[in-house]
Amino acid sequence: MLNETHNPELTSWVSSANEENTDFPIQNLPFAIFRRAGTNESFRGGVAIGEEVLDLAAAKDSGAFDGLALKALEACDSDALNDFMAMGKEAWSALRLALSQALRSGSEKQTLLESCLVNQDDVEYSLPCRIGDYTDFYTSIYHATAVGSLFRPDNPLLPNYKWIPIGYHGRSSSIDVSGQAFKRPKGQIKAPDATEPSFAPCKRLDYEMEVGIYIGKGNDLGEPISIEAAEDHVFGLCLFNDWSARDIQGWEYQPLGPFLAKNFASTVSPWIVTSEALAPFRASWTRDAADPQPLDYLESENNRAQGGYDIELEVQLETEKMKQAGEPASHLSLSNFKHSYWTVAQMVTHHTVNGCNLMPGDMFGSGTQSGPEHKEAGSLLELSRGGKEQISLDNGEKRTFLEDGDTVIMRGWCAREGAKRIGFGEVTSTVIAAD
Amino acid sequence: MLNETHNPELTSWVSSANEENTDFPIQNLPFAIFRRAGTNESFRGGVAIGEEVLDLAAAKDSGAFDGLALKALEACDSDALNDFMAMGKEAWSALRLALSQALRSGSEKQTLLESCLVNQDDVEYSLPCRIGDYTDFYTSIYHATAVGSLFRPDNPLLPNYKWIPIGYHGRSSSIDVSGQAFKRPKGQIKAPDATEPSFAPCKRLDYEMEVGIYIGKGNDLGEPISIEAAEDHVFGLCLFNDWSARDIQGWEYQPLGPFLAKNFASTVSPWIVTSEALAPFRASWTRDAADPQPLDYLESENNRAQGGYDIELEVQLETEKMKQAGEPASHLSLSNFKHSYWTVAQMVTHHTVNGCNLMPGDMFGSGTQSGPEHKEAGSLLELSRGGKEQISLDNGEKRTFLEDGDTVIMRGWCAREGAKRIGFGEVTSTVIAAD
């Protein structure tokens, strides 16, 4: 539902928010948890506006807000957004509208809020919320087919794929925010021709370009969320890099799924772009007539009309050599979340249809968002066709999988005629050598 | 390591703790979170002694304790034991010793502590801690073989089983404490001969008899826990019922593992029996010479000498008819944790060998603890041989899988010559009809 906060003509008295290619115009207003870098300040909620962060703890005390928006700001004065996320859609919307009005060009609140801004260059982020449970889905049929053909050449796409939004439980403790550096994992690896596994550092280390989905309001155990209600439970989306150790995965994942291949690190972008900010960028969702149509519980008119999201997703790689030479990162792929075989609403509804309870701050990964074309693949496993083809980087270096010192940079943005472009910022993270 | 708290001759001034078959003699001293039932009191830590709970918040203020034991009690004055669990072995031991001395027959602390007792009949429990992440292992080779032969008749035990302590991530939010009642889950089910799945209530609802393992002190991301250090990170053990929807599982679990088949409910016993209390009941761990020997990182002298636990595990079923007739529950199986193919230390070390971080209060499930004989099977799937054979209950009723109104009761205890018998109490939970 579009409202005055989406008006593409709106500008802000924060001038950097009005620049053409900013990720954070006044139509976006994404949330993070931040503090001034290198200080002992408490982490607290912030909203991005141009190159600034609006400090929500300071905004709460500024006198510029009242009513439900003020209550929402009180919940944001915390080192995690869970309480705000739990307040639900009405509170999220009230705060968005109040922030939009207060940050607009000509707002009389400008004088109250100018001192609440901190430049993004001067801050550090933490996780935006306590992620109680993290579930990873597998919603790109292109990724599922490409990966399946590597692990199961004769049976790439399993018969359940077109019926079930396949998902599995992931590890919450090792999720960190952009900037995470992690050691190359070690583990059991068995070469296809070896008779026994050996213990070694991962040789097939990979990223996965995913969209992260944050649950706002939860549900009680035993009370499924219908597909009609599903979107009211989605607080917002982020960028998500689900690091993967392909050689560990190949040996361990049968029969209970990936485990140590995934739980050594996962990285989210600092900013959560809210569901409401994404309203102008919804996409219709269709299912090929030749494919099975969803069972009733996964089907709704609204889901068909606008269940998808039109979000561009780019991956870049910055190697150690590039850093030393001051060269720019090299482009690896560009994909779009609209290619997803299942929608966010379908993920929420499927996850709860057995009575499973979701909690505010829980996160879903969308699964690697590979598009239909090879250049749209969201992982090196796919881009290198299982490690068989080298990928050439802009500076002449080659990669099949990641090397120590490699930094993976993911960016996301929404751009459509008639709407103001909004961005997700970026998620970056770096591989360091195994001990 | 045995010490004075394990002395089988010790008795308590709490006379019910001295009865022959109590689960909670003074040699046990397990921890829970409790309050008086039906009140608005704060939940807080408690220790079981005979038929009583020693209220640790009251004990803290009693004047009976000082030093590290008092600090530990301060951490237990909380609605979750995480802070106490995070304090580590030295604090756990100091409190155990102080409690053992204060509760002993003849202790001069008796007058200070008598008013800190609450009868177990008068209390209700919550989860003993915030379980951040829950991981389920698969450590019974008898269970893995039996289940594997049902899902993959030609390939029951996969080649990685004897090399890797197979585990997967589970859902934390739907774990609750003994007494949990949950609705029969609904989901997608595909009969073997059907061309398409349908949406229906689970028809093959099952329990799994597991041991729950609570992590005390955690580790930092990127810093594996060696097998020599692993046991220092284990706070204690509980009973765990990992409810399973076999028909949902059969259709959904490929390729990423069980998801909705497991996350609708899981139930823990209220009491955590500490690692220290279990010291007299350790068992040697061996690996058949014909089987692969563990890779070095999973091997230690201590793990061979006493990596196992000798814990009897019993399952009973109480049907709606039995409840109405006032008949006792019917015995289903008796097994023992010593049959586990992998030890707790091996689970901890394997889980962290890639750098994954464990947090205080994280829980592992051991996997269904089926023993070598059919009557020792820890699930109905196994007892009914995949639903093909009916199980006769004491009152003449039959079961293949669970029916609405069924209550599953699990008990565990340790008994050995030369040691005082200690018990885990029980975990009970009831299936209610689907909506």
Short mmCIF file of N, CA and C in Angstrom, two decimals, chain B residues 241-364:
data_model
loop_
_atom_site.label_atom_id
_atom_site.label_comp_id
_atom_site.label_asym_id
_atom_site.label_seq_id
_atom_site.Cartn_x
_atom_site.Cartn_y
_atom_site.Cartn_z
N ASN B 241 12.61 -35.01 24.60
CA ASN B 241 11.71 -35.67 23.65
C ASN B 241 11.63 -34.84 22.39
N ASP B 242 12.21 -35.35 21.34
CA ASP B 242 12.27 -34.63 20.06
C ASP B 242 11.15 -35.15 19.16
N TRP B 243 9.93 -34.64 19.38
CA TRP B 243 8.75 -35.06 18.63
C TRP B 243 9.00 -35.02 17.13
N SER B 244 8.46 -35.98 16.42
CA SER B 244 8.75 -36.12 14.99
C SER B 244 7.50 -36.53 14.22
N ALA B 245 7.30 -35.87 13.09
CA ALA B 245 6.18 -36.20 12.20
C ALA B 245 6.76 -36.96 11.01
N ARG B 246 6.67 -38.28 11.07
CA ARG B 246 7.42 -39.11 10.11
C ARG B 246 6.94 -38.96 8.68
N ASP B 247 5.63 -38.76 8.50
CA ASP B 247 5.13 -38.63 7.12
C ASP B 247 5.53 -37.29 6.52
N ILE B 248 5.52 -36.23 7.35
CA ILE B 248 5.99 -34.93 6.86
C ILE B 248 7.49 -35.03 6.55
N GLN B 249 8.22 -35.70 7.43
CA GLN B 249 9.67 -35.86 7.25
C GLN B 249 10.02 -36.58 5.95
N GLY B 250 9.29 -37.63 5.67
CA GLY B 250 9.61 -38.44 4.49
C GLY B 250 9.54 -37.65 3.19
N TRP B 251 8.63 -36.71 3.14
CA TRP B 251 8.43 -35.94 1.90
C TRP B 251 9.31 -34.70 1.85
N GLU B 252 9.63 -34.11 2.98
CA GLU B 252 10.31 -32.81 2.96
C GLU B 252 11.82 -32.87 3.09
N TYR B 253 12.39 -33.99 3.61
CA TYR B 253 13.74 -33.89 4.17
C TYR B 253 14.88 -33.87 3.16
N GLN B 254 14.60 -34.16 1.92
CA GLN B 254 15.68 -34.11 0.92
C GLN B 254 15.66 -32.77 0.20
N PRO B 255 16.77 -32.11 -0.04
CA PRO B 255 18.13 -32.51 0.30
C PRO B 255 18.68 -31.83 1.56
N LEU B 256 17.89 -31.00 2.26
CA LEU B 256 18.49 -30.16 3.31
C LEU B 256 18.16 -30.58 4.72
N GLY B 257 17.48 -31.72 4.88
CA GLY B 257 17.26 -32.25 6.21
C GLY B 257 15.87 -31.98 6.75
N PRO B 258 15.55 -32.54 7.94
CA PRO B 258 14.23 -32.39 8.54
C PRO B 258 13.97 -30.93 8.93
N PHE B 259 12.72 -30.51 8.77
CA PHE B 259 12.38 -29.10 9.04
C PHE B 259 11.04 -29.06 9.78
N LEU B 260 9.92 -29.03 9.05
CA LEU B 260 8.62 -28.98 9.71
C LEU B 260 8.28 -30.30 10.42
N ALA B 261 8.98 -31.36 10.07
CA ALA B 261 8.77 -32.64 10.73
C ALA B 261 9.24 -32.62 12.18
N LYS B 262 9.99 -31.60 12.55
CA LYS B 262 10.61 -31.56 13.86
C LYS B 262 10.30 -30.30 14.66
N ASN B 263 10.01 -29.19 14.00
CA ASN B 263 10.05 -27.92 14.72
C ASN B 263 8.71 -27.48 15.31
N PHE B 264 7.72 -28.38 15.37
CA PHE B 264 6.42 -28.02 15.94
C PHE B 264 6.43 -28.13 17.46
N ALA B 265 7.34 -28.89 18.04
CA ALA B 265 7.45 -29.02 19.49
C ALA B 265 8.64 -29.91 19.83
N SER B 266 9.30 -29.59 20.93
CA SER B 266 10.34 -30.45 21.52
C SER B 266 10.28 -30.20 23.01
N THR B 267 10.45 -31.22 23.82
CA THR B 267 10.20 -31.06 25.26
C THR B 267 11.40 -31.52 26.09
N VAL B 268 11.83 -30.66 27.02
CA VAL B 268 12.93 -31.02 27.93
C VAL B 268 12.39 -31.28 29.33
N SER B 269 13.11 -32.09 30.06
CA SER B 269 12.81 -32.28 31.48
C SER B 269 13.18 -30.99 32.23
N PRO B 270 12.52 -30.72 33.36
CA PRO B 270 12.85 -29.48 34.07
C PRO B 270 14.25 -29.47 34.67
N TRP B 271 14.74 -30.64 35.06
CA TRP B 271 15.98 -30.72 35.82
C TRP B 271 17.19 -30.99 34.94
N ILE B 272 18.24 -30.22 35.17
CA ILE B 272 19.54 -30.48 34.54
C ILE B 272 20.42 -31.17 35.57
N VAL B 273 20.78 -32.40 35.28
CA VAL B 273 21.72 -33.12 36.14
C VAL B 273 23.12 -32.72 35.70
N THR B 274 23.89 -32.20 36.64
CA THR B 274 25.19 -31.62 36.25
C THR B 274 26.21 -32.68 35.85
N SER B 275 27.16 -32.25 35.05
CA SER B 275 28.27 -33.13 34.66
C SER B 275 28.94 -33.70 35.90
N GLU B 276 29.10 -32.85 36.92
CA GLU B 276 29.80 -33.32 38.12
C GLU B 276 29.01 -34.42 38.83
N ALA B 277 27.68 -34.27 38.89
CA ALA B 277 26.87 -35.31 39.54
C ALA B 277 26.98 -36.64 38.81
N LEU B 278 27.25 -36.56 37.51
CA LEU B 278 27.30 -37.78 36.68
C LEU B 278 28.67 -38.46 36.70
N ALA B 279 29.63 -37.86 37.40
CA ALA B 279 31.00 -38.41 37.38
C ALA B 279 31.08 -39.89 37.75
N PRO B 280 30.29 -40.39 38.72
CA PRO B 280 30.40 -41.82 39.05
C PRO B 280 29.83 -42.75 37.97
N PHE B 281 29.19 -42.19 36.98
CA PHE B 281 28.45 -43.01 36.02
C PHE B 281 29.01 -42.90 34.61
N ARG B 282 30.28 -42.59 34.53
CA ARG B 282 30.92 -42.52 33.22
C ARG B 282 31.25 -43.94 32.75
N ALA B 283 31.29 -44.10 31.45
CA ALA B 283 31.53 -45.41 30.85
C ALA B 283 32.65 -45.30 29.83
N SER B 284 33.36 -46.36 29.68
CA SER B 284 34.40 -46.35 28.65
C SER B 284 33.73 -46.30 27.28
N TRP B 285 34.48 -45.80 26.33
CA TRP B 285 33.96 -45.68 24.96
C TRP B 285 34.92 -46.42 24.04
N THR B 286 34.37 -47.30 23.24
CA THR B 286 35.24 -48.05 22.34
C THR B 286 34.69 -47.96 20.92
N ARG B 287 35.52 -48.31 20.01
CA ARG B 287 35.14 -48.35 18.61
C ARG B 287 35.57 -49.73 18.10
N ASP B 288 34.65 -50.47 17.57
CA ASP B 288 34.98 -51.79 17.03
C ASP B 288 36.21 -51.70 16.12
N ALA B 289 37.06 -52.67 16.23
CA ALA B 289 38.27 -52.68 15.41
C ALA B 289 37.93 -52.70 13.92
N ALA B 290 36.77 -53.29 13.59
CA ALA B 290 36.37 -53.38 12.19
C ALA B 290 35.87 -52.04 11.65
N ASP B 291 35.52 -51.11 12.55
CA ASP B 291 35.01 -49.81 12.13
C ASP B 291 36.16 -48.82 11.98
N PRO B 292 35.93 -47.73 11.21
CA PRO B 292 36.97 -46.70 11.13
C PRO B 292 37.25 -46.13 12.52
N GLN B 293 38.50 -45.91 12.83
CA GLN B 293 38.83 -45.23 14.08
C GLN B 293 38.70 -43.72 13.85
N PRO B 294 38.34 -42.97 14.91
CA PRO B 294 38.09 -41.53 14.71
C PRO B 294 39.33 -40.79 14.22
N LEU B 295 39.12 -39.74 13.44
CA LEU B 295 40.22 -38.86 13.08
C LEU B 295 40.79 -38.25 14.37
N ASP B 296 42.03 -37.81 14.29
CA ASP B 296 42.75 -37.36 15.50
C ASP B 296 41.98 -36.34 16.35
N TYR B 297 41.31 -35.41 15.68
CA TYR B 297 40.68 -34.34 16.47
C TYR B 297 39.53 -34.86 17.31
N LEU B 298 39.07 -36.08 17.04
CA LEU B 298 37.96 -36.68 17.81
C LEU B 298 38.45 -37.78 18.75
N GLU B 299 39.73 -37.81 19.00
CA GLU B 299 40.33 -38.93 19.74
C GLU B 299 41.10 -38.41 20.94
N SER B 300 40.86 -39.00 22.12
CA SER B 300 41.70 -38.69 23.29
C SER B 300 41.66 -39.88 24.24
N GLU B 301 42.66 -39.94 25.07
CA GLU B 301 42.75 -41.04 26.03
C GLU B 301 41.56 -41.01 26.98
N ASN B 302 41.26 -39.81 27.48
CA ASN B 302 40.16 -39.68 28.42
C ASN B 302 38.82 -40.06 27.78
N ASN B 303 38.67 -39.72 26.50
CA ASN B 303 37.43 -40.05 25.80
C ASN B 303 37.26 -41.56 25.69
N ARG B 304 38.36 -42.27 25.46
CA ARG B 304 38.32 -43.74 25.43
C ARG B 304 38.01 -44.30 26.82
N ALA B 305 38.66 -43.70 27.83
CA ALA B 305 38.55 -44.27 29.18
C ALA B 305 37.17 -44.05 29.78
N GLN B 306 36.61 -42.85 29.56
CA GLN B 306 35.34 -42.56 30.22
C GLN B 306 34.51 -41.51 29.47
N GLY B 307 34.52 -41.61 28.16
CA GLY B 307 33.73 -40.66 27.35
C GLY B 307 32.24 -40.91 27.40
N GLY B 308 31.85 -42.13 27.76
CA GLY B 308 30.43 -42.46 27.74
C GLY B 308 29.73 -42.16 29.06
N TYR B 309 28.41 -42.29 29.04
CA TYR B 309 27.59 -42.13 30.25
C TYR B 309 26.68 -43.35 30.36
N ASP B 310 26.63 -43.91 31.55
CA ASP B 310 25.76 -45.06 31.81
C ASP B 310 24.45 -44.52 32.39
N ILE B 311 23.52 -44.20 31.51
CA ILE B 311 22.23 -43.62 31.93
C ILE B 311 21.10 -44.47 31.35
N GLU B 312 20.29 -45.03 32.22
CA GLU B 312 19.13 -45.81 31.77
C GLU B 312 18.04 -44.84 31.29
N LEU B 313 17.39 -45.19 30.20
CA LEU B 313 16.40 -44.31 29.59
C LEU B 313 15.13 -45.11 29.30
N GLU B 314 14.05 -44.75 29.98
CA GLU B 314 12.81 -45.51 29.82
C GLU B 314 11.72 -44.64 29.20
N VAL B 315 10.91 -45.25 28.35
CA VAL B 315 9.76 -44.56 27.75
C VAL B 315 8.49 -45.30 28.13
N GLN B 316 7.49 -44.52 28.54
CA GLN B 316 6.16 -45.06 28.83
C GLN B 316 5.11 -44.26 28.08
N LEU B 317 3.99 -44.92 27.81
CA LEU B 317 2.90 -44.25 27.12
C LEU B 317 1.64 -44.33 27.98
N GLU B 318 0.99 -43.16 28.16
CA GLU B 318 -0.25 -43.10 28.91
C GLU B 318 -1.33 -42.59 27.94
N THR B 319 -2.26 -43.46 27.59
CA THR B 319 -3.28 -43.07 26.62
C THR B 319 -4.44 -42.38 27.34
N GLU B 320 -5.30 -41.77 26.53
CA GLU B 320 -6.49 -41.13 27.08
C GLU B 320 -7.33 -42.13 27.89
N LYS B 321 -7.46 -43.35 27.35
CA LYS B 321 -8.22 -44.40 28.06
C LYS B 321 -7.60 -44.72 29.41
N MET B 322 -6.30 -44.83 29.45
CA MET B 322 -5.61 -45.12 30.72
C MET B 322 -5.87 -44.01 31.72
N LYS B 323 -5.81 -42.78 31.24
CA LYS B 323 -6.05 -41.64 32.14
C LYS B 323 -7.46 -41.73 32.71
N GLN B 324 -8.43 -42.01 31.84
CA GLN B 324 -9.81 -42.06 32.30
C GLN B 324 -10.05 -43.23 33.25
N ALA B 325 -9.38 -44.35 33.00
CA ALA B 325 -9.56 -45.52 33.85
C ALA B 325 -8.64 -45.50 35.07
N GLY B 326 -7.79 -44.51 35.15
CA GLY B 326 -6.83 -44.45 36.26
C GLY B 326 -5.82 -45.58 36.22
N GLU B 327 -5.56 -46.08 35.01
CA GLU B 327 -4.58 -47.16 34.87
C GLU B 327 -3.18 -46.59 34.71
N PRO B 328 -2.18 -47.37 35.12
CA PRO B 328 -0.81 -46.85 34.99
C PRO B 328 -0.37 -46.81 33.52
N ALA B 329 0.62 -45.97 33.25
CA ALA B 329 1.18 -45.88 31.90
C ALA B 329 1.81 -47.22 31.52
N SER B 330 1.91 -47.45 30.24
CA SER B 330 2.41 -48.72 29.71
C SER B 330 3.86 -48.56 29.25
N HIS B 331 4.69 -49.51 29.63
CA HIS B 331 6.12 -49.47 29.27
C HIS B 331 6.30 -49.68 27.76
N LEU B 332 7.14 -48.84 27.15
CA LEU B 332 7.44 -49.02 25.72
C LEU B 332 8.87 -49.51 25.48
N SER B 333 9.83 -48.92 26.18
CA SER B 333 11.22 -49.32 25.90
C SER B 333 12.14 -48.92 27.04
N LEU B 334 13.28 -49.58 27.09
CA LEU B 334 14.34 -49.22 28.03
C LEU B 334 15.66 -49.32 27.28
N SER B 335 16.40 -48.22 27.28
CA SER B 335 17.69 -48.19 26.58
C SER B 335 18.74 -47.57 27.50
N ASN B 336 19.91 -47.30 26.97
CA ASN B 336 20.97 -46.73 27.79
C ASN B 336 21.86 -45.86 26.90
N PHE B 337 22.24 -44.69 27.45
CA PHE B 337 23.05 -43.73 26.69
C PHE B 337 24.44 -44.28 26.38
N LYS B 338 24.86 -45.31 27.09
CA LYS B 338 26.22 -45.84 26.86
C LYS B 338 26.36 -46.47 25.47
N HIS B 339 25.24 -46.75 24.81
CA HIS B 339 25.31 -47.35 23.47
C HIS B 339 25.66 -46.34 22.38
N SER B 340 25.69 -45.07 22.74
CA SER B 340 25.92 -44.02 21.74
C SER B 340 27.22 -44.27 20.96
N TYR B 341 27.15 -44.10 19.65
CA TYR B 341 28.32 -44.35 18.79
C TYR B 341 29.36 -43.24 18.95
N TRP B 342 28.90 -42.04 19.33
CA TRP B 342 29.79 -40.90 19.55
C TRP B 342 29.56 -40.37 20.97
N THR B 343 30.60 -39.79 21.55
CA THR B 343 30.47 -39.27 22.91
C THR B 343 30.10 -37.77 22.89
N VAL B 344 29.70 -37.30 24.06
CA VAL B 344 29.38 -35.88 24.21
C VAL B 344 30.59 -35.01 23.87
N ALA B 345 31.76 -35.42 24.33
CA ALA B 345 32.98 -34.65 24.03
C ALA B 345 33.21 -34.58 22.52
N GLN B 346 32.97 -35.69 21.83
CA GLN B 346 33.15 -35.69 20.37
C GLN B 346 32.13 -34.78 19.70
N MET B 347 30.91 -34.72 20.23
CA MET B 347 29.91 -33.80 19.67
C MET B 347 30.37 -32.35 19.82
N VAL B 348 30.85 -32.00 21.03
CA VAL B 348 31.28 -30.61 21.29
C VAL B 348 32.44 -30.24 20.36
N THR B 349 33.41 -31.13 20.28
CA THR B 349 34.60 -30.83 19.49
C THR B 349 34.29 -30.77 18.01
N HIS B 350 33.51 -31.72 17.54
CA HIS B 350 33.15 -31.69 16.12
C HIS B 350 32.38 -30.41 15.78
N HIS B 351 31.45 -30.02 16.65
CA HIS B 351 30.60 -28.86 16.38
C HIS B 351 31.41 -27.57 16.22
N THR B 352 32.55 -27.52 16.93
CA THR B 352 33.32 -26.27 16.95
C THR B 352 34.59 -26.34 16.11
N VAL B 353 34.86 -27.48 15.48
CA VAL B 353 36.17 -27.66 14.83
C VAL B 353 36.32 -26.71 13.64
N ASN B 354 35.21 -26.25 13.09
CA ASN B 354 35.24 -25.29 11.97
C ASN B 354 35.22 -23.86 12.48
N GLY B 355 35.26 -23.69 13.80
CA GLY B 355 35.25 -22.33 14.37
C GLY B 355 33.88 -21.91 14.87
N CYS B 356 32.86 -22.74 14.70
CA CYS B 356 31.52 -22.37 15.17
C CYS B 356 31.55 -22.07 16.67
N ASN B 357 30.89 -21.01 17.05
CA ASN B 357 30.88 -20.63 18.48
C ASN B 357 29.65 -21.18 19.19
N LEU B 358 29.88 -21.77 20.36
CA LEU B 358 28.80 -22.22 21.24
C LEU B 358 28.59 -21.16 22.31
N MET B 359 27.35 -21.04 22.76
CA MET B 359 27.01 -20.03 23.77
C MET B 359 26.47 -20.73 25.02
N PRO B 360 26.65 -20.12 26.19
CA PRO B 360 26.07 -20.72 27.40
C PRO B 360 24.56 -20.91 27.22
N GLY B 361 24.08 -22.09 27.55
CA GLY B 361 22.66 -22.38 27.41
C GLY B 361 22.29 -23.04 26.10
N ASP B 362 23.19 -23.09 25.14
CA ASP B 362 22.91 -23.86 23.92
C ASP B 362 22.66 -25.32 24.31
N MET B 363 21.82 -25.97 23.53
CA MET B 363 21.52 -27.37 23.82
C MET B 363 21.78 -28.25 22.62
N PHE B 364 22.33 -29.43 22.90
CA PHE B 364 22.43 -30.48 21.89
C PHE B 364 21.42 -31.56 22.24
#
